[in-house]
PDB file of C-alpha atoms in Angstrom:
ATOM      1  CA  MET U  20      17.365  -0.834   3.904  1.00 67.00           C
ATOM      2  CA  ALA U  21      15.885  -3.383   1.529  1.00 76.00           C
ATOM      3  CA  GLU U  22      14.598  -2.167  -1.824  1.00 77.00           C
ATOM      4  CA  HIS U  23      10.982  -3.149  -1.083  1.00 76.00           C
ATOM      5  CA  TRP U  24      11.008  -1.142   2.179  1.00 83.00           C
ATOM      6  CA  ARG U  25      12.456   1.889   0.372  1.00 85.00           C
ATOM      7  CA  LEU U  26       9.781   1.658  -2.331  1.00 82.00           C
ATOM      8  CA  ALA U  27       6.924   1.189   0.170  1.00 83.00           C
ATOM      9  CA  ILE U  28       8.002   4.106   2.346  1.00 88.00           C
ATOM     10  CA  GLY U  29       8.588   6.346  -0.674  1.00 87.00           C
ATOM     11  CA  CYS U  30       5.224   5.429  -2.158  1.00 85.00           C
ATOM     12  CA  GLY U  31       3.581   5.978   1.243  1.00 88.00           C
ATOM     13  CA  ALA U  32       5.148   9.438   1.464  1.00 91.00           C
ATOM     14  CA  LEU U  33       3.955  10.252  -2.058  1.00 89.00           C
ATOM     15  CA  ALA U  34       0.435   9.047  -1.221  1.00 90.00           C
ATOM     16  CA  SER U  35       0.455  11.080   2.011  1.00 94.00           C
ATOM     17  CA  LEU U  36       1.499  14.214   0.163  1.00 94.00           C
ATOM     18  CA  GLY U  37      -1.216  13.701  -2.438  1.00 92.00           C
ATOM     19  CA  ALA U  38      -3.791  12.993   0.275  1.00 94.00           C
ATOM     20  CA  ALA U  39      -2.862  16.219   2.065  1.00 96.00           C
ATOM     21  CA  VAL U  40      -3.429  18.219  -1.119  1.00 96.00           C
ATOM     22  CA  VAL U  41      -6.713  16.476  -1.931  1.00 95.00           C
ATOM     23  CA  GLY U  42      -7.777  16.741   1.734  1.00 96.00           C
ATOM     24  CA  ALA U  43      -7.297  20.520   1.606  1.00 96.00           C
ATOM     25  CA  VAL U  44      -9.512  20.676  -1.488  1.00 96.00           C
ATOM     26  CA  VAL U  45     -12.136  18.475   0.203  1.00 96.00           C
ATOM     27  CA  TRP U  46     -12.004  20.745   3.277  1.00 96.00           C
ATOM     28  CA  GLY U  47     -12.616  23.811   1.113  1.00 96.00           C
ATOM     29  CA  LEU U  48     -15.498  22.224  -0.791  1.00 96.00           C
ATOM     30  CA  PHE U  49     -17.271  20.090   1.825  1.00 95.00           C
ATOM     31  CA  GLY U  50     -16.004  21.076   5.269  1.00 94.00           C
ATOM     32  CA  ALA U  51     -13.932  19.650   8.086  1.00 94.00           C
ATOM     33  CA  ALA U  52     -15.935  16.452   8.688  1.00 93.00           C
ATOM     34  CA  HIS U  53     -15.527  15.254   5.120  1.00 95.00           C
ATOM     35  CA  ALA U  54     -11.846  16.256   5.058  1.00 96.00           C
ATOM     36  CA  GLY U  55     -11.286  14.373   8.320  1.00 95.00           C
ATOM     37  CA  ALA U  56     -13.001  11.291   6.917  1.00 95.00           C
ATOM     38  CA  PHE U  57     -10.886  11.518   3.772  1.00 96.00           C
ATOM     39  CA  GLY U  58      -7.725  11.877   5.842  1.00 95.00           C
ATOM     40  CA  TYR U  59      -8.676   8.926   8.022  1.00 96.00           C
ATOM     41  CA  GLY U  60      -9.292   6.734   4.975  1.00 95.00           C
ATOM     42  CA  ALA U  61      -6.034   7.836   3.383  1.00 96.00           C
ATOM     43  CA  GLY U  62      -4.181   7.145   6.639  1.00 95.00           C
ATOM     44  CA  VAL U  63      -5.593   3.627   6.794  1.00 95.00           C
ATOM     45  CA  GLY U  64      -4.579   3.120   3.171  1.00 93.00           C
ATOM     46  CA  VAL U  65      -1.024   4.384   3.760  1.00 93.00           C
ATOM     47  CA  LEU U  66      -0.587   2.081   6.767  1.00 93.00           C
ATOM     48  CA  SER U  67      -1.787  -0.832   4.668  1.00 90.00           C
ATOM     49  CA  LEU U  68       0.512   0.175   1.821  1.00 88.00           C
ATOM     50  CA  VAL U  69       3.617   0.359   4.021  1.00 87.00           C
ATOM     51  CA  SER U  70       2.712  -2.964   5.632  1.00 88.00           C
ATOM     52  CA  VAL U  71       3.146  -4.531   2.182  1.00 84.00           C
ATOM     53  CA  ALA U  72       6.897  -4.346   2.798  1.00 84.00           C
ATOM     54  CA  GLY U  73       6.480  -6.375   5.981  1.00 85.00           C
ATOM     55  CA  THR U  74       4.509  -8.992   4.076  1.00 86.00           C
ATOM     56  CA  VAL U  75       7.215  -9.160   1.400  1.00 84.00           C
ATOM     57  CA  SER U  76       9.915  -9.498   4.067  1.00 84.00           C
ATOM     58  CA  LEU U  77       8.054 -12.390   5.653  1.00 85.00           C
ATOM     59  CA  LEU U  78       7.400 -14.097   2.312  1.00 85.00           C
ATOM     60  CA  ALA U  79      11.075 -13.811   1.415  1.00 84.00           C
ATOM     61  CA  GLY U  80      12.136 -15.254   4.775  1.00 78.00           C
ATOM     62  CA  ARG U  81      14.283 -18.317   4.980  1.00 81.00           C
ATOM     63  CA  SER U  82      12.228 -20.222   7.517  1.00 86.00           C
ATOM     64  CA  LEU U  83       8.952 -21.937   6.796  1.00 88.00           C
ATOM     65  CA  ARG U  84       7.393 -20.201   9.810  1.00 88.00           C
ATOM     66  CA  ALA U  85       8.255 -16.733   8.447  1.00 85.00           C
ATOM     67  CA  ARG U  86       6.810 -17.591   5.041  1.00 87.00           C
ATOM     68  CA  ALA U  87       3.636 -18.955   6.649  1.00 88.00           C
ATOM     69  CA  LEU U  88       3.280 -15.695   8.591  1.00 88.00           C
ATOM     70  CA  GLY U  89       3.744 -13.801   5.323  1.00 86.00           C
ATOM     71  CA  VAL U  90       0.980 -15.796   3.664  1.00 88.00           C
ATOM     72  CA  GLY U  91      -1.286 -15.105   6.643  1.00 89.00           C
ATOM     73  CA  SER U  92      -0.395 -11.421   6.808  1.00 88.00           C
ATOM     74  CA  PHE U  93      -1.624 -10.783   3.275  1.00 84.00           C
ATOM     75  CA  PRO U  94      -5.343 -11.393   3.982  1.00 89.00           C
ATOM     76  CA  ALA U  95      -4.904  -9.976   7.498  1.00 91.00           C
ATOM     77  CA  ARG U  96      -3.975  -6.608   5.955  1.00 88.00           C
ATOM     78  CA  TYR U  97      -7.274  -6.486   4.077  1.00 88.00           C
ATOM     79  CA  LEU U  98      -9.271  -7.606   7.113  1.00 93.00           C
ATOM     80  CA  CYS U  99      -7.676  -4.809   9.140  1.00 92.00           C
ATOM     81  CA  VAL U 100      -8.567  -2.266   6.448  1.00 91.00           C
ATOM     82  CA  ALA U 101     -12.143  -3.581   6.315  1.00 93.00           C
ATOM     83  CA  ALA U 102     -12.442  -3.316  10.111  1.00 95.00           C
ATOM     84  CA  ALA U 103     -10.804   0.124  10.220  1.00 94.00           C
ATOM     85  CA  LEU U 104     -13.263   1.428   7.624  1.00 93.00           C
ATOM     86  CA  GLY U 105     -16.295  -0.663   8.510  1.00 93.00           C
ATOM     87  CA  LEU U 106     -16.438   0.145  12.208  1.00 93.00           C
ATOM     88  CA  PRO U 107     -16.547   3.967  11.822  1.00 92.00           C
ATOM     89  CA  ALA U 108     -19.023   3.567   8.961  1.00 91.00           C
ATOM     90  CA  TYR U 109     -21.261   1.317  11.060  1.00 92.00           C
ATOM     91  CA  LEU U 110     -21.077   3.676  14.045  1.00 92.00           C
ATOM     92  CA  GLU U 111     -21.633   6.656  11.710  1.00 89.00           C
ATOM     93  CA  VAL U 112     -18.542   8.424  13.049  1.00 87.00           C
ATOM     94  CA  TRP U 113     -17.248   9.542   9.637  1.00 86.00           C
ATOM     95  CA  PRO U 114     -18.970  10.141   6.308  1.00 91.00           C
ATOM     96  CA  VAL U 115     -18.456   6.927   4.354  1.00 93.00           C
ATOM     97  CA  LEU U 116     -17.869   8.239   0.837  1.00 94.00           C
ATOM     98  CA  PRO U 117     -14.859  10.475   1.615  1.00 94.00           C
ATOM     99  CA  MET U 118     -13.385   7.763   3.840  1.00 94.00           C
ATOM    100  CA  ALA U 119     -13.681   5.208   1.022  1.00 94.00           C
ATOM    101  CA  ALA U 120     -12.291   7.738  -1.469  1.00 95.00           C
ATOM    102  CA  GLY U 121      -9.220   8.244   0.727  1.00 94.00           C
ATOM    103  CA  VAL U 122      -8.344   4.564   0.965  1.00 94.00           C
ATOM    104  CA  SER U 123      -9.188   3.986  -2.704  1.00 93.00           C
ATOM    105  CA  GLY U 124      -6.920   6.844  -3.748  1.00 92.00           C
ATOM    106  CA  VAL U 125      -4.020   5.327  -1.829  1.00 91.00           C
ATOM    107  CA  TYR U 126      -4.628   1.925  -3.442  1.00 89.00           C
ATOM    108  CA  LEU U 127      -4.654   3.642  -6.833  1.00 89.00           C
ATOM    109  CA  VAL U 128      -1.307   5.304  -6.078  1.00 85.00           C
ATOM    110  CA  GLU U 129      -0.003   1.921  -4.888  1.00 82.00           C
ATOM    111  CA  ASN U 130      -0.881   0.290  -8.195  1.00 84.00           C
ATOM    112  CA  LEU U 131       0.417   3.166 -10.311  1.00 84.00           C
ATOM    113  CA  VAL U 132       3.696   3.759  -8.456  1.00 78.00           C
ATOM    114  CA  LEU U 133       4.651   0.840  -6.219  1.00 73.00           C
ATOM    115  CA  VAL U 134       3.984  -2.087  -8.555  1.00 74.00           C
ATOM    116  CA  PRO U 135       5.987  -0.684 -11.512  1.00 80.00           C
ATOM    117  CA  GLY U 136       8.728   0.327  -9.050  1.00 71.00           C
ATOM    118  CA  LEU U 137       8.953  -3.216  -7.745  1.00 68.00           C
ATOM    119  CA  MET U 138       9.155  -4.558 -11.281  1.00 75.00           C
ATOM    120  CA  LEU U 139      12.001  -2.168 -12.109  1.00 76.00           C
ATOM    121  CA  ALA U 140      13.800  -2.994  -8.859  1.00 67.00           C
ATOM    122  CA  GLY U 141      13.575  -6.706  -9.633  1.00 64.00           C
ATOM    123  CA  GLY U 142      15.103  -6.094 -13.052  1.00 60.00           C
ATOM    124  CA  ARG U 143      17.971  -4.081 -11.563  1.00 59.00           C
ATOM    125  CA  ARG U 144      18.613  -6.782  -8.966  1.00 54.00           C
ATOM    126  CA  GLY U 145      18.731  -9.473 -11.644  1.00 52.00           C
ATOM    127  CA  ARG U 146      21.285  -7.518 -13.695  1.00 53.00           C
ATOM    128  CA  ARG U 147      23.455  -6.890 -10.621  1.00 52.00           C
ATOM    129  CA  LYS U 148      23.659 -10.577  -9.812  1.00 53.00           C
ATOM    130  CA  GLY U 149      24.642 -11.415 -13.368  1.00 53.00           C
ATOM    131  CA  VAL U 150      21.441 -13.245 -14.260  1.00 52.00           C
ATOM    132  CA  LEU U 151      21.018 -13.598 -17.986  1.00 51.00           C
ATOM    133  CA  GLU U 152      17.618 -13.063 -19.470  1.00 57.00           C
ATOM    134  CA  ARG U 153      16.513 -14.623 -22.719  1.00 57.00           C
ATOM    135  CA  ARG U 154      13.621 -13.098 -24.597  1.00 62.00           C
ATOM    136  CA  VAL U 155      11.700 -15.103 -27.137  1.00 65.00           C
ATOM    137  CA  ALA U 156       9.745 -13.362 -29.866  1.00 66.00           C
ATOM    138  CA  ALA U 157       6.144 -14.500 -30.049  1.00 59.00           C
TER     139      ALA U 157
END
């Protein structure tokens, strides 16, 4: 399994665990409807987070067609999230604030865990391949 898939799935599992804990607190404070909306938003966020690995795989592809699909999949992810959140909000199926809090919490976890993990993984990969790095003092 590629490093970016391992990081995305691990980060998704961490976000899911955190969402389950926060969802239980939301259930206790505000009731089942708000907890369901929070869980739905977090689920949409986790799916978007794990799909990042697919985008990276496409962008790192050897063919021009795969890279073009990767470029197109990046904005498509955000359009899917907007539709997945906007449609229930428009139809008033779920309370909007907990739903938005769920997806926002997952994006926060993504930026706090996944991005530094990718940076560390890139550094490990560079050392394994014998790439020398030169640092210049500013």
